[in-house]
Amino acid sequence: MELTPLFFAAAVPAVLLAGISKGGLETAGGIAAAPLLALVIEPRLAVGVMLPLLMLMDVASLRAYWRKWNWADARMLMAGAIAGVLVGWAVFGAVSSDAVRLIIGCLAVGFVIWSVGRRLGWIPLGRPQPPRAGLFWGSLAGFTSFVGHAGGPPAAVYLLGRHLGKTPFQATNVVTFWWINLIKFPPYVALGMFTADTGKAVLALAPVGIVGVLIGAWAHRRVSDAWFFGLTYVVLAATGLKLIHDAIV
C-alpha cells in the first residue's frame, strides 16, 4: 500500500461521505467508503484503513447524539452483533483477496438494490419488530459490518420496525456501531489489517472524517437527504460492479 495521489483521490471522498453519514444521514456514505478504497488498494487494507477512522467518527457522533438513543433497542443489537463479528472474523481469515473484493462488491450492489426498493415501496419496512428480534438483526449487522462496514441495513430493518423518531433512530445507530466497531478492532489486528502505511493514512484522513461528521450533524436537522443518497447510490453501484468484475475476471 502506497499513499499516492490516486489513493487520496479515492480516500478523501470516501472518508468525507462516511463522516457525513455518521453525522446524521443514515448509513449510505459509510457503506460507500470501503468499496471506494478497495478500488485502489488491497481490500483487507481498505477495510482496515476505515475502521480507526470510523471509530474516531463514532466518538464525535456520540457527543452529538449523547443519551438520545433508545438503550433497550441498542442493547439487543449490540448483544447480537458479537456472534456476527466472530463469524466475519472466521470468513476473513479463510478467503482470498478476490473473495473479499467479491463480498464487498456484492454488499455495495445489494445495498443499492435494497435502498432503492425500500424507497419505491417494493421492500416493505416498518413492520413491528419484537425486542428479541434485535439479536438476529444485530448478528447480521455485526457480520456485514465486519466484512465491509456495511451493517446499516440489518440494523435499519430492526429499528424501523421499532418506530423510533428520526433523532432516536440515528442516535441508536450511532451507539450501536460505536460498539460494533470497538469489538471489531482486536480481530482486525489479529488478521494483520493494520500496517505502518495504514496508520499514516489514518492520521492524514482523520481531519476529513471529523469535518464530515460535523457536516452530517448540521445537515441532519436542515437538509433533505435525497441528494446525498442519490449521489451515494451511483457511487456504490459503480464501485460495487467494478469490484465484482475485478474479483471474477
Coordinates of N, CA and C in Angstrom, one line a residue:
M1 N 0.8 -1.2 0.0 CA 0.0 0.0 0.0 C 0.9 1.2 0.0
E2 N 0.7 2.1 -1.0 CA 1.4 3.4 -1.1 C 0.4 4.6 -1.0
L3 N 0.8 5.6 -0.3 CA 0.0 6.8 -0.2 C 0.2 7.7 -1.3
T4 N -0.3 7.3 -2.5 CA -0.2 8.0 -3.7 C -1.3 9.0 -3.9
P5 N -1.2 9.9 -4.9 CA -2.3 10.8 -5.2 C -3.6 10.1 -5.6
L6 N -3.4 8.9 -6.3 CA -4.6 8.1 -6.6 C -5.3 7.6 -5.3
F7 N -4.5 7.2 -4.3 CA -5.1 6.7 -3.1 C -5.9 7.8 -2.5
F8 N -5.4 9.0 -2.4 CA -6.1 10.1 -1.7 C -7.3 10.6 -2.6
A9 N -7.2 10.5 -3.9 CA -8.3 10.8 -4.7 C -9.5 9.9 -4.4
A10 N -9.3 8.7 -4.0 CA -10.4 7.8 -3.6 C -10.7 8.0 -2.1
A11 N -9.7 8.2 -1.3 CA -9.8 8.1 0.1 C -10.6 9.4 0.7
V12 N -10.2 10.5 0.2 CA -10.8 11.8 0.7 C -12.4 11.8 0.5
P13 N -12.9 11.5 -0.7 CA -14.4 11.5 -0.8 C -15.0 10.3 0.0
A14 N -14.3 9.2 0.0 CA -14.8 8.1 0.8 C -15.0 8.4 2.3
V15 N -13.9 9.0 2.9 CA -14.0 9.3 4.3 C -15.0 10.5 4.5
L16 N -15.0 11.4 3.6 CA -16.0 12.5 3.8 C -17.4 12.0 3.7
L17 N -17.7 11.1 2.8 CA -19.1 10.5 2.7 C -19.4 9.7 4.0
A18 N -18.4 9.0 4.5 CA -18.6 8.2 5.7 C -18.9 9.1 6.9
G19 N -18.1 10.2 7.0 CA -18.4 11.2 8.1 C -19.7 11.8 8.0
I20 N -20.2 12.2 6.8 CA -21.5 12.8 6.7 C -22.6 11.8 7.1
S21 N -22.4 10.6 6.7 CA -23.3 9.5 7.1 C -23.4 9.3 8.6
K22 N -22.2 9.2 9.2 CA -22.1 9.1 10.6 C -22.7 10.2 11.4
G23 N -22.6 11.4 10.8 CA -23.1 12.6 11.5 C -24.6 12.8 11.5
G24 N -25.3 12.1 10.5 CA -26.7 12.3 10.6 C -27.5 11.9 9.4
L25 N -26.9 11.4 8.3 CA -27.7 11.0 7.1 C -27.6 9.5 6.9
E26 N -28.1 8.8 7.9 CA -28.3 7.3 7.9 C -26.9 6.6 7.6
T27 N -26.9 5.6 6.6 CA -25.8 4.7 6.5 C -25.1 4.7 5.2
A28 N -25.7 5.3 4.2 CA -25.2 5.1 2.8 C -23.8 5.5 2.6
G29 N -23.4 6.6 3.2 CA -22.0 7.1 3.0 C -21.0 6.1 3.6
G30 N -21.3 5.6 4.8 CA -20.4 4.7 5.4 C -20.2 3.4 4.6
I31 N -21.2 2.9 4.0 CA -21.1 1.7 3.2 C -20.3 2.0 1.9
A32 N -20.3 3.2 1.4 CA -19.6 3.5 0.2 C -18.1 3.6 0.4
A33 N -17.6 3.8 1.6 CA -16.2 4.1 1.9 C -15.3 2.9 1.5
A34 N -15.6 1.7 2.0 CA -14.7 0.6 1.8 C -14.7 0.2 0.3
P35 N -15.8 0.1 -0.4 CA -15.7 -0.2 -1.8 C -14.9 0.8 -2.6
L36 N -15.0 2.1 -2.3 CA -14.2 3.1 -3.0 C -12.7 2.9 -2.8
L37 N -12.3 2.6 -1.5 CA -10.9 2.4 -1.2 C -10.4 1.1 -1.8
A38 N -11.3 0.1 -1.9 CA -10.9 -1.2 -2.4 C -10.6 -1.2 -3.9
L39 N -11.0 -0.1 -4.6 CA -10.6 0.1 -6.0 C -9.1 0.3 -6.2
V40 N -8.5 0.9 -5.1 CA -7.1 1.4 -5.3 C -6.1 0.7 -4.4
I41 N -6.6 0.0 -3.4 CA -5.7 -0.8 -2.5 C -6.2 -2.1 -2.2
E42 N -5.4 -3.0 -1.6 CA -5.9 -4.4 -1.3 C -7.1 -4.3 -0.4
P43 N -8.1 -5.1 -0.7 CA -9.4 -4.9 0.0 C -9.4 -5.0 1.5
R44 N -8.5 -5.9 2.1 CA -8.4 -6.0 3.5 C -7.8 -4.7 4.1
L45 N -6.9 -4.2 3.4 CA -6.3 -2.9 3.9 C -7.3 -1.8 3.8
A46 N -8.2 -1.8 2.8 CA -9.2 -0.8 2.6 C -10.1 -0.8 3.8
V47 N -10.5 -2.0 4.2 CA -11.4 -2.1 5.4 C -10.7 -1.7 6.6
G48 N -9.4 -2.1 6.7 CA -8.6 -1.8 7.9 C -8.3 -0.3 8.0
V49 N -8.1 0.4 6.9 CA -7.9 1.9 7.0 C -9.2 2.6 7.5
M50 N -10.3 2.1 7.1 CA -11.6 2.7 7.5 C -11.9 2.6 9.0
L51 N -11.5 1.4 9.6 CA -12.0 1.2 10.9 C -11.6 2.2 12.0
P52 N -10.3 2.6 12.1 CA -9.9 3.6 13.0 C -10.6 4.9 12.7
L53 N -10.8 5.2 11.5 CA -11.5 6.5 11.1 C -12.9 6.5 11.5
L54 N -13.6 5.3 11.3 CA -15.0 5.2 11.8 C -15.1 5.3 13.3
M55 N -14.1 4.7 14.0 CA -14.1 4.8 15.5 C -13.9 6.2 15.9
L56 N -13.1 7.0 15.2 CA -12.9 8.4 15.6 C -14.2 9.2 15.3
M57 N -14.9 8.9 14.2 CA -16.2 9.5 13.9 C -17.2 9.1 14.9
D58 N -17.2 7.9 15.4 CA -18.1 7.4 16.4 C -18.0 8.3 17.6
V59 N -16.8 8.6 18.0 CA -16.7 9.5 19.2 C -17.3 10.8 19.0
A60 N -17.1 11.4 17.8 CA -17.7 12.7 17.5 C -19.2 12.6 17.5
S61 N -19.7 11.5 16.9 CA -21.1 11.3 16.7 C -21.8 11.1 18.1
L62 N -21.1 10.4 19.0 CA -21.7 10.1 20.3 C -21.9 11.4 21.0
R63 N -21.0 12.3 20.9 CA -21.2 13.6 21.6 C -22.4 14.4 21.0
A64 N -22.6 14.3 19.7 CA -23.7 15.0 19.1 C -25.1 14.4 19.4
Y65 N -25.1 13.1 19.7 CA -26.4 12.4 20.0 C -26.4 11.8 21.4
W66 N -25.6 12.3 22.3 CA -25.5 11.7 23.6 C -26.8 11.6 24.3
R67 N -27.1 10.3 24.8 CA -28.3 10.0 25.5 C -29.6 10.2 24.8
K68 N -29.6 10.4 23.4 CA -30.8 10.5 22.6 C -31.2 9.2 22.0
W69 N -30.4 8.1 22.3 CA -30.7 6.8 21.8 C -31.8 6.0 22.6
N70 N -32.3 5.0 22.0 CA -33.2 4.1 22.8 C -32.3 2.9 23.2
W71 N -32.0 2.9 24.5 CA -31.0 2.0 25.0 C -31.4 0.5 25.0
A72 N -32.7 0.3 25.1 CA -33.2 -1.1 25.1 C -33.0 -1.7 23.7
D73 N -33.3 -1.0 22.7 CA -33.1 -1.5 21.3 C -31.6 -1.6 21.0
A74 N -30.8 -0.6 21.4 CA -29.4 -0.6 21.1 C -28.7 -1.8 21.8
R75 N -29.2 -2.1 23.0 CA -28.6 -3.3 23.8 C -28.8 -4.6 23.0
M76 N -30.0 -4.8 22.5 CA -30.3 -6.0 21.8 C -29.4 -6.1 20.5
L77 N -29.3 -5.1 19.7 CA -28.4 -5.1 18.6 C -27.0 -5.4 18.9
M78 N -26.5 -4.7 20.0 CA -25.1 -4.9 20.4 C -24.8 -6.3 20.9
A79 N -25.8 -6.9 21.6 CA -25.6 -8.3 22.0 C -25.5 -9.2 20.8
G80 N -26.4 -9.1 19.9 CA -26.4 -9.9 18.7 C -25.2 -9.8 17.8
A81 N -24.7 -8.5 17.8 CA -23.5 -8.3 16.9 C -22.3 -9.1 17.3
I82 N -22.1 -9.5 18.5 CA -20.9 -10.3 18.9 C -20.8 -11.5 18.1
A83 N -21.9 -12.3 17.9 CA -21.8 -13.5 17.1 C -21.5 -13.2 15.6
G84 N -22.1 -12.1 15.1 CA -21.8 -11.8 13.7 C -20.4 -11.4 13.5
V85 N -19.8 -10.7 14.4 CA -18.4 -10.3 14.3 C -17.5 -11.5 14.3
L86 N -17.8 -12.5 15.2 CA -17.0 -13.7 15.2 C -17.0 -14.5 13.9
V87 N -18.2 -14.5 13.3 CA -18.4 -15.2 12.0 C -17.6 -14.5 10.9
G88 N -17.7 -13.1 10.9 CA -16.9 -12.3 10.0 C -15.4 -12.6 10.1
W89 N -15.0 -12.7 11.3 CA -13.5 -12.9 11.6 C -13.1 -14.3 10.9
A90 N -13.9 -15.3 11.1 CA -13.6 -16.6 10.6 C -13.6 -16.6 9.0
V91 N -14.6 -15.9 8.4 CA -14.6 -15.8 7.0 C -13.4 -15.0 6.4
F92 N -13.1 -13.9 7.0 CA -12.0 -13.1 6.5 C -10.7 -13.8 6.6
G93 N -10.6 -14.7 7.6 CA -9.3 -15.4 7.8 C -9.2 -16.6 6.9
A94 N -10.2 -16.9 6.1 CA -10.2 -18.2 5.3 C -10.3 -17.9 3.8
V95 N -10.6 -16.7 3.4 CA -10.8 -16.5 2.0 C -9.7 -15.6 1.4
S96 N -9.6 -15.6 0.0 CA -8.6 -14.9 -0.7 C -9.0 -13.4 -0.9
S97 N -8.1 -12.6 -1.4 CA -8.3 -11.2 -1.6 C -9.5 -11.0 -2.6
D98 N -9.5 -11.8 -3.7 CA -10.6 -11.7 -4.7 C -11.9 -12.0 -4.0
A99 N -11.9 -13.0 -3.1 CA -13.2 -13.3 -2.4 C -13.6 -12.1 -1.6
V100 N -12.7 -11.4 -1.0 CA -13.0 -10.2 -0.2 C -13.6 -9.1 -1.1
R101 N -12.9 -8.9 -2.3 CA -13.5 -8.0 -3.3 C -14.9 -8.3 -3.7
L102 N -15.1 -9.6 -3.9 CA -16.5 -10.1 -4.3 C -17.5 -9.8 -3.2
I103 N -17.1 -10.1 -2.0 CA -18.0 -9.8 -0.8 C -18.4 -8.3 -0.7
I104 N -17.3 -7.5 -0.8 CA -17.5 -6.1 -0.6 C -18.4 -5.5 -1.8
G105 N -18.1 -6.0 -3.0 CA -18.8 -5.6 -4.2 C -20.3 -6.0 -4.1
C106 N -20.5 -7.2 -3.7 CA -21.9 -7.7 -3.6 C -22.7 -6.9 -2.5
L107 N -22.0 -6.6 -1.4 CA -22.6 -5.8 -0.3 C -23.0 -4.4 -0.9
A108 N -22.1 -3.8 -1.7 CA -22.4 -2.5 -2.2 C -23.6 -2.5 -3.1
V109 N -23.6 -3.4 -4.1 CA -24.7 -3.5 -5.1 C -26.0 -3.9 -4.3
G110 N -25.9 -4.9 -3.4 CA -27.0 -5.3 -2.6 C -27.7 -4.1 -1.9
F111 N -26.8 -3.3 -1.3 CA -27.3 -2.1 -0.6 C -28.1 -1.2 -1.5
V112 N -27.6 -0.9 -2.7 CA -28.3 -0.1 -3.6 C -29.7 -0.7 -4.0
I113 N -29.7 -2.0 -4.3 CA -31.0 -2.6 -4.6 C -31.9 -2.5 -3.4
W114 N -31.4 -2.8 -2.2 CA -32.3 -2.7 -1.0 C -32.8 -1.3 -0.8
S115 N -31.9 -0.3 -0.9 CA -32.3 1.1 -0.6 C -33.3 1.6 -1.7
V116 N -33.1 1.3 -3.0 CA -34.0 1.8 -4.0 C -35.3 1.1 -3.8
G117 N -35.3 -0.3 -3.6 CA -36.5 -1.0 -3.3 C -37.3 -0.5 -2.1
R118 N -36.6 -0.1 -1.1 CA -37.2 0.5 0.1 C -37.9 1.8 -0.2
R119 N -37.2 2.7 -1.0 CA -37.8 4.0 -1.2 C -38.9 3.9 -2.2
L120 N -38.9 2.9 -3.1 CA -40.0 2.8 -4.1 C -41.2 2.0 -3.5
G121 N -41.0 1.5 -2.3 CA -42.1 0.7 -1.7 C -42.1 -0.8 -2.1
W122 N -41.1 -1.2 -2.9 CA -41.0 -2.6 -3.3 C -40.6 -3.6 -2.1
I123 N -39.9 -3.0 -1.2 CA -39.4 -3.8 0.0 C -40.1 -3.1 1.2
P124 N -41.2 -3.7 1.7 CA -41.9 -3.1 2.9 C -41.0 -3.2 4.1
L125 N -40.9 -2.1 4.8 CA -40.2 -2.0 6.1 C -41.2 -1.4 7.1
G126 N -40.7 -1.4 8.3 CA -41.5 -0.8 9.4 C -42.5 -1.7 10.0
R127 N -42.5 -3.0 9.6 CA -43.3 -4.0 10.3 C -42.9 -4.1 11.7
P128 N -43.8 -4.2 12.7 CA -43.4 -4.3 14.1 C -42.4 -5.4 14.3
Q129 N -41.3 -5.1 15.1 CA -40.3 -6.0 15.4 C -40.3 -6.2 17.0
P130 N -40.4 -7.4 17.5 CA -40.3 -7.6 18.9 C -38.9 -7.3 19.4
P131 N -38.7 -6.9 20.6 CA -37.3 -6.6 21.1 C -36.3 -7.7 20.8
R132 N -36.6 -8.9 21.0 CA -35.6 -10.0 20.8 C -35.2 -10.2 19.4
A133 N -36.0 -9.6 18.4 CA -35.5 -9.7 17.0 C -34.2 -8.9 16.8
G134 N -33.9 -8.0 17.8 CA -32.7 -7.3 17.7 C -31.5 -8.2 17.7
L135 N -31.6 -9.3 18.4 CA -30.4 -10.3 18.4 C -30.1 -10.8 17.1
F136 N -31.2 -11.2 16.3 CA -31.0 -11.7 14.9 C -30.4 -10.6 14.0
W137 N -31.1 -9.4 14.0 CA -30.6 -8.4 13.1 C -29.3 -7.8 13.5
G138 N -29.0 -7.8 14.8 CA -27.7 -7.4 15.3 C -26.6 -8.3 14.8
S139 N -26.9 -9.7 14.8 CA -25.9 -10.6 14.3 C -25.6 -10.4 12.8
L140 N -26.6 -10.1 12.0 CA -26.4 -9.8 10.6 C -25.6 -8.5 10.5
A141 N -25.9 -7.5 11.3 CA -25.2 -6.2 11.3 C -23.8 -6.4 11.6
G142 N -23.5 -7.2 12.6 CA -22.1 -7.5 13.0 C -21.3 -8.1 11.9
F143 N -21.9 -9.1 11.2 CA -21.2 -9.8 10.1 C -20.9 -8.8 9.0
T144 N -22.0 -8.1 8.5 CA -21.8 -7.3 7.3 C -20.9 -6.1 7.6
S145 N -21.0 -5.6 8.9 CA -20.1 -4.5 9.3 C -18.6 -5.0 9.3
F146 N -18.4 -6.2 9.8 CA -17.0 -6.7 9.8 C -16.4 -6.8 8.4
V147 N -17.2 -7.4 7.5 CA -16.6 -7.7 6.2 C -16.6 -6.5 5.2
G148 N -17.4 -5.5 5.5 CA -17.4 -4.3 4.6 C -17.9 -3.0 5.2
H149 N -17.9 -2.9 6.5 CA -18.5 -1.7 7.2 C -19.9 -1.4 6.6
A150 N -20.7 -2.5 6.4 CA -22.0 -2.4 5.8 C -23.1 -2.9 6.7
G151 N -23.0 -2.6 8.0 CA -24.0 -3.1 8.9 C -25.3 -2.4 9.0
G152 N -25.4 -1.3 8.3 CA -26.6 -0.4 8.4 C -27.9 -1.0 8.0
P153 N -28.0 -1.7 6.9 CA -29.4 -2.2 6.5 C -30.0 -3.2 7.5
P154 N -29.2 -4.2 8.0 CA -29.9 -5.1 9.0 C -30.3 -4.3 10.3
A155 N -29.5 -3.4 10.7 CA -29.9 -2.6 11.9 C -31.1 -1.7 11.6
A156 N -31.2 -1.2 10.4 CA -32.3 -0.4 10.0 C -33.6 -1.1 9.9
V157 N -33.5 -2.4 9.5 CA -34.8 -3.2 9.4 C -35.4 -3.3 10.8
Y158 N -34.5 -3.6 11.8 CA -35.0 -3.7 13.2 C -35.5 -2.4 13.7
L159 N -34.7 -1.3 13.6 CA -35.0 -0.1 14.2 C -36.2 0.6 13.5
L160 N -36.4 0.4 12.2 CA -37.6 0.9 11.6 C -38.8 0.2 12.1
G161 N -38.7 -1.1 12.4 CA -39.8 -1.8 13.0 C -40.1 -1.5 14.4
R162 N -39.2 -0.7 15.0 CA -39.4 -0.2 16.4 C -40.1 1.1 16.4
H163 N -40.2 1.7 15.2 CA -40.9 3.0 15.0 C -40.3 4.1 15.9
L164 N -39.0 4.3 15.8 CA -38.4 5.4 16.5 C -38.5 6.7 15.7
G165 N -38.4 7.8 16.3 CA -38.3 9.1 15.6 C -36.9 9.2 14.9
K166 N -36.8 10.2 14.1 CA -35.6 10.4 13.3 C -34.3 10.5 14.1
T167 N -34.4 11.3 15.2 CA -33.2 11.5 16.0 C -32.9 10.3 16.9
P168 N -33.9 9.7 17.6 CA -33.6 8.4 18.3 C -33.1 7.3 17.4
F169 N -33.6 7.2 16.2 CA -33.2 6.2 15.2 C -31.7 6.4 14.9
Q170 N -31.3 7.7 14.6 CA -29.9 8.0 14.3 C -29.0 7.8 15.5
A171 N -29.5 8.2 16.7 CA -28.7 8.1 17.9 C -28.5 6.6 18.3
T172 N -29.5 5.8 18.1 CA -29.4 4.3 18.4 C -28.4 3.7 17.4
N173 N -28.4 4.1 16.1 CA -27.4 3.6 15.2 C -26.0 4.0 15.6
V174 N -25.9 5.2 16.1 CA -24.5 5.7 16.4 C -24.0 4.9 17.6
V175 N -24.7 4.7 18.7 CA -24.2 4.0 19.8 C -24.0 2.5 19.5
T176 N -24.9 1.9 18.6 CA -24.7 0.5 18.3 C -23.5 0.3 17.5
F177 N -23.2 1.1 16.5 CA -22.0 0.9 15.7 C -20.7 1.4 16.3
W178 N -20.8 2.3 17.3 CA -19.7 2.5 18.2 C -19.2 1.2 18.8
W179 N -20.2 0.4 19.3 CA -19.9 -0.8 20.0 C -19.3 -1.9 19.0
I180 N -20.0 -2.0 17.8 CA -19.6 -3.0 16.8 C -18.2 -2.7 16.4
N181 N -17.9 -1.4 16.1 CA -16.5 -1.0 15.6 C -15.5 -1.3 16.7
L182 N -15.9 -1.1 17.9 CA -15.0 -1.4 19.1 C -14.6 -2.8 19.1
I183 N -15.6 -3.7 19.0 CA -15.3 -5.2 19.1 C -14.7 -5.7 17.9
K184 N -14.7 -5.0 16.7 CA -14.1 -5.4 15.5 C -12.6 -5.2 15.6
F185 N -12.1 -4.3 16.4 CA -10.7 -3.9 16.4 C -9.7 -5.0 16.7
P186 N -9.9 -5.8 17.8 CA -9.0 -6.9 18.0 C -8.9 -7.9 16.9
P187 N -10.0 -8.4 16.3 CA -9.9 -9.3 15.2 C -9.1 -8.7 14.0
Y188 N -9.4 -7.4 13.8 CA -8.6 -6.8 12.6 C -7.1 -6.8 12.9
V189 N -6.8 -6.5 14.1 CA -5.3 -6.6 14.5 C -4.8 -8.0 14.3
A190 N -5.6 -9.0 14.7 CA -5.1 -10.4 14.6 C -5.0 -10.8 13.1
L191 N -5.8 -10.2 12.3 CA -5.7 -10.6 10.8 C -4.7 -9.8 10.1
G192 N -4.0 -8.9 10.7 CA -2.9 -8.1 10.1 C -3.4 -7.0 9.1
M193 N -4.6 -6.5 9.5 CA -5.2 -5.5 8.6 C -4.8 -4.1 8.9
F194 N -3.8 -3.9 9.8 CA -3.2 -2.6 10.1 C -1.7 -2.7 9.8
T195 N -1.2 -1.7 9.1 CA 0.2 -1.6 8.8 C 0.7 -0.2 9.1
A196 N 2.0 0.0 9.0 CA 2.6 1.4 9.2 C 1.9 2.4 8.2
D197 N 1.7 1.9 7.0 CA 1.1 2.8 6.0 C -0.3 3.1 6.3
T198 N -1.1 2.1 6.8 CA -2.5 2.4 7.1 C -2.5 3.4 8.3
G199 N -1.6 3.3 9.2 CA -1.5 4.3 10.3 C -1.3 5.7 9.8
K200 N -0.4 5.8 8.8 CA -0.1 7.1 8.3 C -1.4 7.7 7.5
A201 N -2.0 6.8 6.8 CA -3.2 7.2 6.1 C -4.3 7.6 7.1
V202 N -4.5 6.9 8.2 CA -5.5 7.3 9.2 C -5.2 8.7 9.7
L203 N -3.9 9.0 10.0 CA -3.6 10.3 10.6 C -3.9 11.4 9.6
A204 N -3.6 11.1 8.3 CA -3.8 12.1 7.3 C -5.3 12.4 7.0
L205 N -6.1 11.3 7.1 CA -7.5 11.4 6.8 C -8.4 11.8 8.0
A206 N -7.9 11.7 9.2 CA -8.7 12.0 10.4 C -9.4 13.3 10.3
P207 N -8.8 14.4 9.9 CA -9.5 15.7 9.9 C -10.6 15.7 8.9
V208 N -10.5 14.9 7.8 CA -11.6 14.8 6.8 C -12.8 14.2 7.4
G209 N -12.6 13.1 8.2 CA -13.7 12.4 8.8 C -14.4 13.3 9.8
I210 N -13.7 14.1 10.6 CA -14.3 14.9 11.6 C -15.1 16.0 10.9
V211 N -14.6 16.6 9.8 CA -15.3 17.6 9.1 C -16.6 17.0 8.5
G212 N -16.5 15.7 8.0 CA -17.7 15.0 7.5 C -18.8 14.9 8.6
V213 N -18.4 14.5 9.8 CA -19.3 14.3 10.9 C -20.0 15.6 11.2
L214 N -19.3 16.7 11.3 CA -19.9 18.0 11.6 C -20.9 18.4 10.5
I215 N -20.5 18.1 9.2 CA -21.4 18.5 8.1 C -22.7 17.6 8.3
G216 N -22.5 16.3 8.6 CA -23.7 15.4 8.7 C -24.6 15.8 9.8
A217 N -24.0 16.2 11.0 CA -24.8 16.6 12.1 C -25.6 17.9 11.8
W218 N -25.0 18.8 11.1 CA -25.7 20.0 10.7 C -26.8 19.7 9.7
A219 N -26.5 18.9 8.7 CA -27.4 18.5 7.6 C -28.6 17.7 8.2
H220 N -28.4 16.9 9.2 CA -29.4 16.1 9.8 C -30.7 16.9 10.2
R221 N -30.4 18.1 10.6 CA -31.5 19.0 11.1 C -32.0 20.0 10.0
R222 N -31.3 20.1 8.9 CA -31.6 21.2 8.0 C -31.7 20.9 6.5
V223 N -31.2 19.7 6.1 CA -31.1 19.4 4.7 C -31.8 18.1 4.4
S224 N -32.6 18.1 3.3 CA -33.1 16.8 2.8 C -32.0 15.9 2.4
D225 N -32.2 14.6 2.7 CA -31.1 13.7 2.4 C -31.2 13.1 1.0
A226 N -32.2 13.5 0.2 CA -32.4 12.9 -1.1 C -31.2 13.0 -2.0
W227 N -30.6 14.2 -2.1 CA -29.5 14.4 -3.0 C -28.3 13.6 -2.5
F228 N -28.1 13.4 -1.2 CA -27.0 12.7 -0.7 C -27.1 11.2 -1.0
F229 N -28.3 10.7 -0.9 CA -28.5 9.3 -1.2 C -28.3 9.0 -2.7
G230 N -28.9 9.9 -3.5 CA -28.7 9.8 -5.0 C -27.3 9.7 -5.4
L231 N -26.5 10.6 -4.9 CA -25.0 10.5 -5.2 C -24.4 9.2 -4.7
T232 N -24.7 8.9 -3.5 CA -24.1 7.7 -2.9 C -24.5 6.4 -3.6
Y233 N -25.8 6.3 -4.1 CA -26.2 5.1 -4.8 C -25.4 4.9 -6.1
V234 N -25.2 6.1 -6.8 CA -24.4 6.0 -8.1 C -23.0 5.5 -7.8
V235 N -22.4 6.1 -6.8 CA -21.0 5.7 -6.4 C -21.0 4.2 -6.0
L236 N -21.9 3.8 -5.2 CA -21.9 2.4 -4.7 C -22.1 1.4 -5.8
A237 N -23.1 1.7 -6.7 CA -23.4 0.8 -7.8 C -22.2 0.6 -8.7
A238 N -21.5 1.8 -9.0 CA -20.4 1.7 -9.9 C -19.2 1.0 -9.3
T239 N -18.9 1.3 -8.0 CA -17.7 0.7 -7.4 C -18.0 -0.8 -7.1
G240 N -19.2 -1.1 -6.7 CA -19.6 -2.5 -6.4 C -19.5 -3.3 -7.6
L241 N -20.0 -2.9 -8.8 CA -19.9 -3.6 -10.0 C -18.4 -3.8 -10.5
K242 N -17.6 -2.7 -10.3 CA -16.2 -2.8 -10.6 C -15.5 -3.9 -9.8
L243 N -15.8 -3.9 -8.5 CA -15.1 -4.9 -7.6 C -15.5 -6.3 -8.0
I244 N -16.8 -6.5 -8.3 CA -17.3 -7.8 -8.7 C -16.6 -8.2 -10.0
H245 N -16.5 -7.3 -10.9 CA -15.8 -7.6 -12.2 C -14.3 -8.0 -11.9
D246 N -13.6 -7.2 -11.1 CA -12.2 -7.5 -10.8 C -12.0 -8.8 -10.1
A247 N -13.0 -9.2 -9.3 CA -12.9 -10.4 -8.5 C -13.1 -11.7 -9.3
I248 N -13.9 -11.6 -10.4 CA -14.2 -12.8 -11.1 C -13.6 -12.9 -12.5
V249 N -13.0 -11.8 -12.9 CA -12.3 -11.8 -14.3 C -10.8 -12.1 -14.1

